[in-house]
JSON list of C-alpha atoms in Angstrom, two decimals:
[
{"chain": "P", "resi": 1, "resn": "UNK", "atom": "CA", "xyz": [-30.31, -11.53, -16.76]},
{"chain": "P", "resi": 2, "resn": "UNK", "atom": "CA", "xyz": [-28.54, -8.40, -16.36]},
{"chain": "P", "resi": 3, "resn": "UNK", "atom": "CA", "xyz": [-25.42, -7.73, -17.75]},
{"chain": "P", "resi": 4, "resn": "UNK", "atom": "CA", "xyz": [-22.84, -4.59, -16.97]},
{"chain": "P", "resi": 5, "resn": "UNK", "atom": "CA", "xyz": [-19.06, -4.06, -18.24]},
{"chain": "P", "resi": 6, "resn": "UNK", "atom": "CA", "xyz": [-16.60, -1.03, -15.93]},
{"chain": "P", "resi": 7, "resn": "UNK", "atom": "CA", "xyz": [-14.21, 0.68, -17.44]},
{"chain": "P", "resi": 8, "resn": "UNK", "atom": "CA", "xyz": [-10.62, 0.70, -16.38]},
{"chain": "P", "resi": 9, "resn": "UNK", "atom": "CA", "xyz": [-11.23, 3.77, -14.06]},
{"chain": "P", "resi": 10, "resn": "UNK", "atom": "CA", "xyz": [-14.16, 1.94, -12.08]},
{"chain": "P", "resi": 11, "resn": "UNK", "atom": "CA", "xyz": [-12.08, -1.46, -11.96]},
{"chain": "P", "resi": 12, "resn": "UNK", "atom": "CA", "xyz": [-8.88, 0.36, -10.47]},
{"chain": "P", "resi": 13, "resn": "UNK", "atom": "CA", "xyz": [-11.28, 2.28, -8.09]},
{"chain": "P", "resi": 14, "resn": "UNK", "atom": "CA", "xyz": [-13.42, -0.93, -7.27]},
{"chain": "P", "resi": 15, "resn": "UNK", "atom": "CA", "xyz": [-10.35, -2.83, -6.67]},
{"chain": "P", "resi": 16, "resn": "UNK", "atom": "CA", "xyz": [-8.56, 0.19, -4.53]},
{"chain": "P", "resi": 17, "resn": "UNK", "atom": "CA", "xyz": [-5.17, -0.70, -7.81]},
{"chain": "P", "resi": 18, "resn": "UNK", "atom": "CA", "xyz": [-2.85, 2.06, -7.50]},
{"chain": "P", "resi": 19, "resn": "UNK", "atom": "CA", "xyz": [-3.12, 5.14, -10.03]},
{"chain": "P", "resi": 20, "resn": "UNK", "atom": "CA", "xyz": [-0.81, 5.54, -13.12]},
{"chain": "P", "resi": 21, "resn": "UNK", "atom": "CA", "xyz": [0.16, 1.66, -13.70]},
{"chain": "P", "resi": 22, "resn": "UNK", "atom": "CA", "xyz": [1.04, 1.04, -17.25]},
{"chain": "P", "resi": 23, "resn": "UNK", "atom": "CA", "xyz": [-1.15, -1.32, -19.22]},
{"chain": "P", "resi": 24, "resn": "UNK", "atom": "CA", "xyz": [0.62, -4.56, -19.07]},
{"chain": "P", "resi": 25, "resn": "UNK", "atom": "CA", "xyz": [1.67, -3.94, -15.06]},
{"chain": "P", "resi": 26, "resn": "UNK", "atom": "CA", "xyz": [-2.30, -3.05, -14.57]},
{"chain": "P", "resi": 27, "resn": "UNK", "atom": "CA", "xyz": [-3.20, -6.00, -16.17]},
{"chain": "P", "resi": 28, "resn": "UNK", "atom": "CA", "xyz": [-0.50, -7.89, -14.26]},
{"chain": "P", "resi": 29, "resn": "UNK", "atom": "CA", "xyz": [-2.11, -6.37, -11.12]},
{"chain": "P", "resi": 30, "resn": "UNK", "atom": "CA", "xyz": [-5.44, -6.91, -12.03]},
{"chain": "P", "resi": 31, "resn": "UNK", "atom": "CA", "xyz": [-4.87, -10.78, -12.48]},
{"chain": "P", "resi": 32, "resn": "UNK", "atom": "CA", "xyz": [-3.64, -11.02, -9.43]},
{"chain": "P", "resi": 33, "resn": "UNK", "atom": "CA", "xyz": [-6.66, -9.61, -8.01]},
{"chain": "P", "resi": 34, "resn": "UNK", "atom": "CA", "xyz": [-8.99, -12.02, -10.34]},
{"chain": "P", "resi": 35, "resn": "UNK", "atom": "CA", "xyz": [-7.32, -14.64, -8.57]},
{"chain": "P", "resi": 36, "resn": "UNK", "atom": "CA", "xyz": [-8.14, -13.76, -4.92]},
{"chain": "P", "resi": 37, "resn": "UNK", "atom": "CA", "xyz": [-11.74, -13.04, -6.48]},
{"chain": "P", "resi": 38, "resn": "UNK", "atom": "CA", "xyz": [-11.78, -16.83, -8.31]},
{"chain": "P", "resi": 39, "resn": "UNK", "atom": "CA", "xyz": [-11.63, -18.78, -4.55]},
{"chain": "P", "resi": 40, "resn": "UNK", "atom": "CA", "xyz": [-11.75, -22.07, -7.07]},
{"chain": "P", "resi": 41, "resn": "UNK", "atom": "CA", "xyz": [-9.54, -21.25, -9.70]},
{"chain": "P", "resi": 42, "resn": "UNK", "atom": "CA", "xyz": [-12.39, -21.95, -12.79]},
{"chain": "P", "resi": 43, "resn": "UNK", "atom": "CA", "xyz": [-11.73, -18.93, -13.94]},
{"chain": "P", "resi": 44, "resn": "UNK", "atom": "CA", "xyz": [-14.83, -17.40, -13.64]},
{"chain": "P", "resi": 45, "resn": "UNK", "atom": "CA", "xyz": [-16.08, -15.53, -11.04]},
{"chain": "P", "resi": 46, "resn": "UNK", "atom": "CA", "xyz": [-19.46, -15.69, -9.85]},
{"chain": "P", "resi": 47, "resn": "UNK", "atom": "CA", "xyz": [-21.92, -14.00, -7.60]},
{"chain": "P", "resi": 48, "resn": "UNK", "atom": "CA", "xyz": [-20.94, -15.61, -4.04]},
{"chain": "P", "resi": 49, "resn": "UNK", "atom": "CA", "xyz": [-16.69, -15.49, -4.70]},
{"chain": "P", "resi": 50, "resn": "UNK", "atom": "CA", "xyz": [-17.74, -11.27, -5.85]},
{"chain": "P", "resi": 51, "resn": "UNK", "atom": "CA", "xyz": [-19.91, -11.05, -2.22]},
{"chain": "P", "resi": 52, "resn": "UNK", "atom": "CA", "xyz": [-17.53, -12.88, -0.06]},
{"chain": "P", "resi": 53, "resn": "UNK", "atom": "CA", "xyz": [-14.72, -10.66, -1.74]},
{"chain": "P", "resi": 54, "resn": "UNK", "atom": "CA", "xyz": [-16.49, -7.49, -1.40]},
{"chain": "P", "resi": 55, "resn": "UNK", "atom": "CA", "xyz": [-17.46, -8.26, 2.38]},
{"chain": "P", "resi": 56, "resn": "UNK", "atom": "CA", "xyz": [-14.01, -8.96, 3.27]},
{"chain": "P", "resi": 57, "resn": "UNK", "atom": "CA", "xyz": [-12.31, -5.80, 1.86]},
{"chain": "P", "resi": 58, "resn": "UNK", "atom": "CA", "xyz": [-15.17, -3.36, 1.48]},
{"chain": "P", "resi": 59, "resn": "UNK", "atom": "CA", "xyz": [-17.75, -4.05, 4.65]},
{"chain": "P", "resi": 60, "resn": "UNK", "atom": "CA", "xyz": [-17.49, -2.26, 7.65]},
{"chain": "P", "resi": 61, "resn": "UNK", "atom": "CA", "xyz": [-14.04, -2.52, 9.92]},
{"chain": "P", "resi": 62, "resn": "UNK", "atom": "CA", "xyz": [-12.48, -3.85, 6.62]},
{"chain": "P", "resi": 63, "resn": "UNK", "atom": "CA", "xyz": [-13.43, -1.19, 4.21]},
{"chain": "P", "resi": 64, "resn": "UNK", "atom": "CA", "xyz": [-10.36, 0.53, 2.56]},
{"chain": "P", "resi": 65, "resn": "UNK", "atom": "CA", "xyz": [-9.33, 3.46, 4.00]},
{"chain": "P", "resi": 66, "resn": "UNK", "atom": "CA", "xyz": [-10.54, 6.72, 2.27]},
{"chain": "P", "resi": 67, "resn": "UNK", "atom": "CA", "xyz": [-7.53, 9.13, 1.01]},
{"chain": "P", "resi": 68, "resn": "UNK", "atom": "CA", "xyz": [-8.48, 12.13, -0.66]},
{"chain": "P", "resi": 69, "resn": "UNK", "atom": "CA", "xyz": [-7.22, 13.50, -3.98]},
{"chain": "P", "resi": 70, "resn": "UNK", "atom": "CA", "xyz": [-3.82, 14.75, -2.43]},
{"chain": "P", "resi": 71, "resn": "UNK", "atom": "CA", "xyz": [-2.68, 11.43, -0.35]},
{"chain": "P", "resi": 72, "resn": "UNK", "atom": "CA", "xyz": [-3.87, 9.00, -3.01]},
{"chain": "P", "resi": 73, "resn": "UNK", "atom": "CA", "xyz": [-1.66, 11.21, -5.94]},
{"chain": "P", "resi": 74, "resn": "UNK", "atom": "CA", "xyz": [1.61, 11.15, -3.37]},
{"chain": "P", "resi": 75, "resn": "UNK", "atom": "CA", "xyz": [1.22, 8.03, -1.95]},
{"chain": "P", "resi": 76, "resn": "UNK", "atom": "CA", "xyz": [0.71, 6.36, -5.58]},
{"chain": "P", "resi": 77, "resn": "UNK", "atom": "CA", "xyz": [4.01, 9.01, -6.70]},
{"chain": "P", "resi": 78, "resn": "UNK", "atom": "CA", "xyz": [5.61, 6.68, -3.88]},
{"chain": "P", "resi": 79, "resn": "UNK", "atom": "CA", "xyz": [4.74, 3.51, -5.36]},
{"chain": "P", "resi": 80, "resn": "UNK", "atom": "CA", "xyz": [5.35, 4.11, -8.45]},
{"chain": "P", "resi": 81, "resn": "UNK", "atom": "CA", "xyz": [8.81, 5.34, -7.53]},
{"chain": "P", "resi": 82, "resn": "UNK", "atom": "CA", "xyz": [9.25, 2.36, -5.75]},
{"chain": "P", "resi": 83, "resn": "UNK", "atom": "CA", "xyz": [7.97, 0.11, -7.67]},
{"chain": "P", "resi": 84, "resn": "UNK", "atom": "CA", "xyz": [10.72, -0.14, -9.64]},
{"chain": "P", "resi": 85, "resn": "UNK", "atom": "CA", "xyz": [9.84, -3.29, -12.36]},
{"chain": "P", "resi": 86, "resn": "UNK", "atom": "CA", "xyz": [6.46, -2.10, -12.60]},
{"chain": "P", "resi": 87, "resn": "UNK", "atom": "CA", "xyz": [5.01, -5.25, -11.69]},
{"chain": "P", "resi": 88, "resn": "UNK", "atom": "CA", "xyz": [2.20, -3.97, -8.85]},
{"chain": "P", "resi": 89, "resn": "UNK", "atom": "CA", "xyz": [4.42, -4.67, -6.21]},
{"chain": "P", "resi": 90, "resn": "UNK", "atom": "CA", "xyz": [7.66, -3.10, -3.63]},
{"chain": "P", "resi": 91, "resn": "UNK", "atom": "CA", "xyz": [10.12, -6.11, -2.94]},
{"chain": "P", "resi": 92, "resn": "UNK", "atom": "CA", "xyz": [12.93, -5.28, -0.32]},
{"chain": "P", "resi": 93, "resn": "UNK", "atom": "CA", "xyz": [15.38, -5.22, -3.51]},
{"chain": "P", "resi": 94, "resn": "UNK", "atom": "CA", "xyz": [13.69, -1.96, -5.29]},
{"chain": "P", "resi": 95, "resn": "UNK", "atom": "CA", "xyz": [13.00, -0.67, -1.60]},
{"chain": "P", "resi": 96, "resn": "UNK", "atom": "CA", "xyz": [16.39, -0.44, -0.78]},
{"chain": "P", "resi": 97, "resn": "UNK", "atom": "CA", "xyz": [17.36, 0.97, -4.30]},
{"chain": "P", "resi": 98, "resn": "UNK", "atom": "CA", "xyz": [15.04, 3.59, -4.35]},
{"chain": "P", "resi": 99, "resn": "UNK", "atom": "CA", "xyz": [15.67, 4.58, -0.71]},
{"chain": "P", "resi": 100, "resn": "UNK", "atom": "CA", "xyz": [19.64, 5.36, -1.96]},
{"chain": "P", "resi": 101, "resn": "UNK", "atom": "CA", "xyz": [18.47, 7.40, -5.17]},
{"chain": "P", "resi": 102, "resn": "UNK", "atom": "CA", "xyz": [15.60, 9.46, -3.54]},
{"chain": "P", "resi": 103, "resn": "UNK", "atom": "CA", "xyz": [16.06, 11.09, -0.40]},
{"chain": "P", "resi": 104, "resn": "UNK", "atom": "CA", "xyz": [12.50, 12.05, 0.05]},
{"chain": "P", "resi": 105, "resn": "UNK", "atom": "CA", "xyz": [11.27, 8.54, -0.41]},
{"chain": "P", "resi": 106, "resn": "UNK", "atom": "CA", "xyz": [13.63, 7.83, 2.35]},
{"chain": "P", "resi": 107, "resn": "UNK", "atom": "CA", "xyz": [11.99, 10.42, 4.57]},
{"chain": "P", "resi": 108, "resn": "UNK", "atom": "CA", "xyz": [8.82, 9.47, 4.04]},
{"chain": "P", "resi": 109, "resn": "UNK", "atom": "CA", "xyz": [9.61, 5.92, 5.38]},
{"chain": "P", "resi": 110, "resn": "UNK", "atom": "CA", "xyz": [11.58, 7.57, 8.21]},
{"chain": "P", "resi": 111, "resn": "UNK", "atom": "CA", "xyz": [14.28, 5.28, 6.67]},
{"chain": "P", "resi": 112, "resn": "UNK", "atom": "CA", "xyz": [18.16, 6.64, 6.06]},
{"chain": "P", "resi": 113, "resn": "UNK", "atom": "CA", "xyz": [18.73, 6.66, 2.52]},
{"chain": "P", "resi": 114, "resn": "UNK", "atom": "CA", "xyz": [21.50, 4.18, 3.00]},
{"chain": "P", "resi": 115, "resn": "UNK", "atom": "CA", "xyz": [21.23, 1.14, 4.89]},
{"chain": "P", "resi": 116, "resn": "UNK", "atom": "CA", "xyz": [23.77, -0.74, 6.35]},
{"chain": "P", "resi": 117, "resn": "UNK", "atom": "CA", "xyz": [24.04, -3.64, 8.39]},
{"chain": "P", "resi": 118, "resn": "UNK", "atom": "CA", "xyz": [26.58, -2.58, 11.11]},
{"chain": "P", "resi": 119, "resn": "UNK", "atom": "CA", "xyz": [24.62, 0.82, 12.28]},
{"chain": "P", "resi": 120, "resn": "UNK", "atom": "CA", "xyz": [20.95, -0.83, 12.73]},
{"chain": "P", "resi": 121, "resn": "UNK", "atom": "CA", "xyz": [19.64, 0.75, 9.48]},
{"chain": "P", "resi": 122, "resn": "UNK", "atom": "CA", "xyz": [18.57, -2.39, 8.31]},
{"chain": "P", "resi": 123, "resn": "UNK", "atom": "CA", "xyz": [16.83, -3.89, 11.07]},
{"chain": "P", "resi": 124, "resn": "UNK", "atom": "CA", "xyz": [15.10, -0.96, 11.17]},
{"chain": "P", "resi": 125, "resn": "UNK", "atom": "CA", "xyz": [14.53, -0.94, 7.29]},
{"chain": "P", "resi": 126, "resn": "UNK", "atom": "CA", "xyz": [13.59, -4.83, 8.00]},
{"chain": "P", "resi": 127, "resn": "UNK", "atom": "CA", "xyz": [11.05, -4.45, 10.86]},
{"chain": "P", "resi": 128, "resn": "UNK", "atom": "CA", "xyz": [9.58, -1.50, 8.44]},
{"chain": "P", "resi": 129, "resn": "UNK", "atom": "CA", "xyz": [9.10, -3.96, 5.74]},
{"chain": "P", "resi": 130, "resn": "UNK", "atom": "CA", "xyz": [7.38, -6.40, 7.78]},
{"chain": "P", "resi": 131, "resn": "UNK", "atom": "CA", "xyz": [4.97, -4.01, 9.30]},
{"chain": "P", "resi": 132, "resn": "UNK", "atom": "CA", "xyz": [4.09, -3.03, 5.55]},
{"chain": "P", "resi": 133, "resn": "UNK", "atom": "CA", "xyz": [3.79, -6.59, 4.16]},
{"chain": "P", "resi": 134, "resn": "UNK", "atom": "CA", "xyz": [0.90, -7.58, 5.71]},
{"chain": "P", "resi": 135, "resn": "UNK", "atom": "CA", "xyz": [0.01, -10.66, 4.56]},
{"chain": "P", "resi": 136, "resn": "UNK", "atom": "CA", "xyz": [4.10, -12.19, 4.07]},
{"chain": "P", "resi": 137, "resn": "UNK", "atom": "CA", "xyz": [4.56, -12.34, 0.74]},
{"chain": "P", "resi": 138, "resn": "UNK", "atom": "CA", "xyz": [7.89, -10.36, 0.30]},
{"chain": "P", "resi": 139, "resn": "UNK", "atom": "CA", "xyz": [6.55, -7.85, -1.32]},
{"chain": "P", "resi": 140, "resn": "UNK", "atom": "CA", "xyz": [4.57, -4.43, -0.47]},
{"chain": "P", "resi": 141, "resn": "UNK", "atom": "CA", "xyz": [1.16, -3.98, -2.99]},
{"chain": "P", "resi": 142, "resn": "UNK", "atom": "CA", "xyz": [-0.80, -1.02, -2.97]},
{"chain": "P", "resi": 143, "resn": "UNK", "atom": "CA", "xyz": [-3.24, -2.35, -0.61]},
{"chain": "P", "resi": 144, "resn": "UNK", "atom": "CA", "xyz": [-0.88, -2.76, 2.12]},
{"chain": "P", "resi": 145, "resn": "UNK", "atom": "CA", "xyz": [1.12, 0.76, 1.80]},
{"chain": "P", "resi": 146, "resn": "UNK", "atom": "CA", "xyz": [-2.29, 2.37, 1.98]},
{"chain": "P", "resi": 147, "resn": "UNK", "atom": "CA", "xyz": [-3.54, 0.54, 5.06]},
{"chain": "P", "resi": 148, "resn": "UNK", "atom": "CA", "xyz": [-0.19, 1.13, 6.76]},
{"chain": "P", "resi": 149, "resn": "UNK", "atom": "CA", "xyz": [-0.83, 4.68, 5.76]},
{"chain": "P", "resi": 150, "resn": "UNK", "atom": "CA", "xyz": [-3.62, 5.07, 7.21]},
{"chain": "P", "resi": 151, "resn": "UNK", "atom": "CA", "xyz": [-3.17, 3.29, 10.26]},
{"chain": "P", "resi": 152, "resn": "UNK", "atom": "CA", "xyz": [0.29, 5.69, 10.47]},
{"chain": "P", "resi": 153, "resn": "UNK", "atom": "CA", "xyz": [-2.15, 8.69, 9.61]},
{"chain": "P", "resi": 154, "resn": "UNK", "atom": "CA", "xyz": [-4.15, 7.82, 12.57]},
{"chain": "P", "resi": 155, "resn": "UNK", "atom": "CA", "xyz": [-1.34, 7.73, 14.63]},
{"chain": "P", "resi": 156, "resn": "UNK", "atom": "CA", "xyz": [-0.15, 11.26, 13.61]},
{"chain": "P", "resi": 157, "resn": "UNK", "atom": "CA", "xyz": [-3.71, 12.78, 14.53]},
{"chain": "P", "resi": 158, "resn": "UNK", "atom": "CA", "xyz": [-3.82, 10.97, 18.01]},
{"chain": "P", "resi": 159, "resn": "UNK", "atom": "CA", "xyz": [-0.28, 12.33, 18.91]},
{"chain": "P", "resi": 160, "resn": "UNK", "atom": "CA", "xyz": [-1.18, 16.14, 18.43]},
{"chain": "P", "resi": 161, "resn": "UNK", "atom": "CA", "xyz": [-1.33, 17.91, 21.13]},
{"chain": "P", "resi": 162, "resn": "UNK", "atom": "CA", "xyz": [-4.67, 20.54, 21.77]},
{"chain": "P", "resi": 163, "resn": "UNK", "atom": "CA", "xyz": [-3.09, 23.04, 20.15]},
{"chain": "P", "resi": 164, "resn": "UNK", "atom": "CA", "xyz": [-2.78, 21.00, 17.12]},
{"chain": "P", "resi": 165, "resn": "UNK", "atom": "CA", "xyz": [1.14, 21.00, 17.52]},
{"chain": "P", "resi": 166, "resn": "UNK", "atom": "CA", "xyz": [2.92, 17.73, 16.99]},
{"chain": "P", "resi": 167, "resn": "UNK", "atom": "CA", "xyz": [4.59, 16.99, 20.20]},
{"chain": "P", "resi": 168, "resn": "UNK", "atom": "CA", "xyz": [8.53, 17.73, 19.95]},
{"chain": "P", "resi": 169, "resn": "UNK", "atom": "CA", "xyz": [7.66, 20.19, 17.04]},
{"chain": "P", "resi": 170, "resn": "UNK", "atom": "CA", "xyz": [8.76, 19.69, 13.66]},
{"chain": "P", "resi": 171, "resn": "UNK", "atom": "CA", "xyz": [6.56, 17.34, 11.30]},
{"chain": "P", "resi": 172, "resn": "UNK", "atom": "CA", "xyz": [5.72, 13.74, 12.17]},
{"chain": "P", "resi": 173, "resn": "UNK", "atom": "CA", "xyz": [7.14, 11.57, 9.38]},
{"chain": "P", "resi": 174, "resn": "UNK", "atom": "CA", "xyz": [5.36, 8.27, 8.51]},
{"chain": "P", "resi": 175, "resn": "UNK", "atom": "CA", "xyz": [8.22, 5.81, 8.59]},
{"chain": "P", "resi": 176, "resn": "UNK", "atom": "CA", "xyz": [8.94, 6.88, 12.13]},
{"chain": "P", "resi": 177, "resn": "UNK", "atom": "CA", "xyz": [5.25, 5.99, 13.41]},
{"chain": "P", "resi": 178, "resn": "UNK", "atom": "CA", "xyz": [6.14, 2.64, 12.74]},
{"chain": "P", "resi": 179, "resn": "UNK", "atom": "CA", "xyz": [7.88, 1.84, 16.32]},
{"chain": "P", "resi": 180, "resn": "UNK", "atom": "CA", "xyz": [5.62, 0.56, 19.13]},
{"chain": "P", "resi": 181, "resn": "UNK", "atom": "CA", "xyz": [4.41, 3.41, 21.19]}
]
């Protein structure tokens, strides 16, 4: 019988965590992920609940999306930001809060930095949030803002033209990729 232990590098890489979490809001993080991993809640993982978690977020169609050095250190800069308790997740709340004290957070959602109910700021900021939460939670994790990423990354690249100009000039923001073409 084999036997292996990972660092905390290779266990925030394995399970795609974002970069730069504190120790108690990794480990917060983490056992969230140990209980998608532990399908019957023994508290022990073992080899089928690792395989059939591995094949549904690593195999093929479903494997995370790869960001190099430069997207995963700004995108994580944007969680953290926004992650206001610390806690491994975005809820509307800190959203909202950190869209009002950091304008370039606000641009990267394509969101105004104040929202209000009466100009259609937050409908927009709503439909935004819903797009991002994947899975209905109320609340954004790591996993989600970087698959919405990428998806919204592949949308930038399919809307430059062959000159490799976004149409309309100016630069594509991410937030704004979010309405149906």
């Amino acid at each position: 019988l084999m036997s292996a232990c990972l660092g905390d590098e290779e266990i925030v890489e394995f399970l795609c965590l974002p970069a730069g979490l504190d120790r108690e809001s990794l480990c917060e993080v983490m056992e969230k992920k140990f209980q998608d991993l532990d399908s019957d809640a023994d508290r022990d993982i073992d080899w089928d609940q690792f395989v059939k978690f591995y094949r549904a977020n690593y195999v093929e169609n479903n494997k995370p999306p790869d960001l190099d050095l430069d997207q995963q250190a700004n995108l994580g800069k944007i969680f953290g930001i926004c992650d206001v308790s610390g806690d491994g997740s975005i809820t509307k709340r800190e959203l909202i809060k950190t869209l009002r004290k950091d304008k370039e957070v606000a641009r990267f959602f394509g969101l105004p930095a104040k929202i209000r109910q009466e100009d259609g700021s937050r409908e927009k900021m709503e439909s935004l949030f819903q797009t991002l939460d994947a899975n209905n939670d109320s609340a954004i994790s790591w996993d989600e803002l970087v698959a919405w990423y990428a998806e919204a990354s592949v949308k930038v690249q399919d809307r430059w033209d062959d000159e490799g100009e976004f149409p309309g000039g100016g630069r594509p923001v991410m937030g704004a990729l979010n309405e149906k073409d």
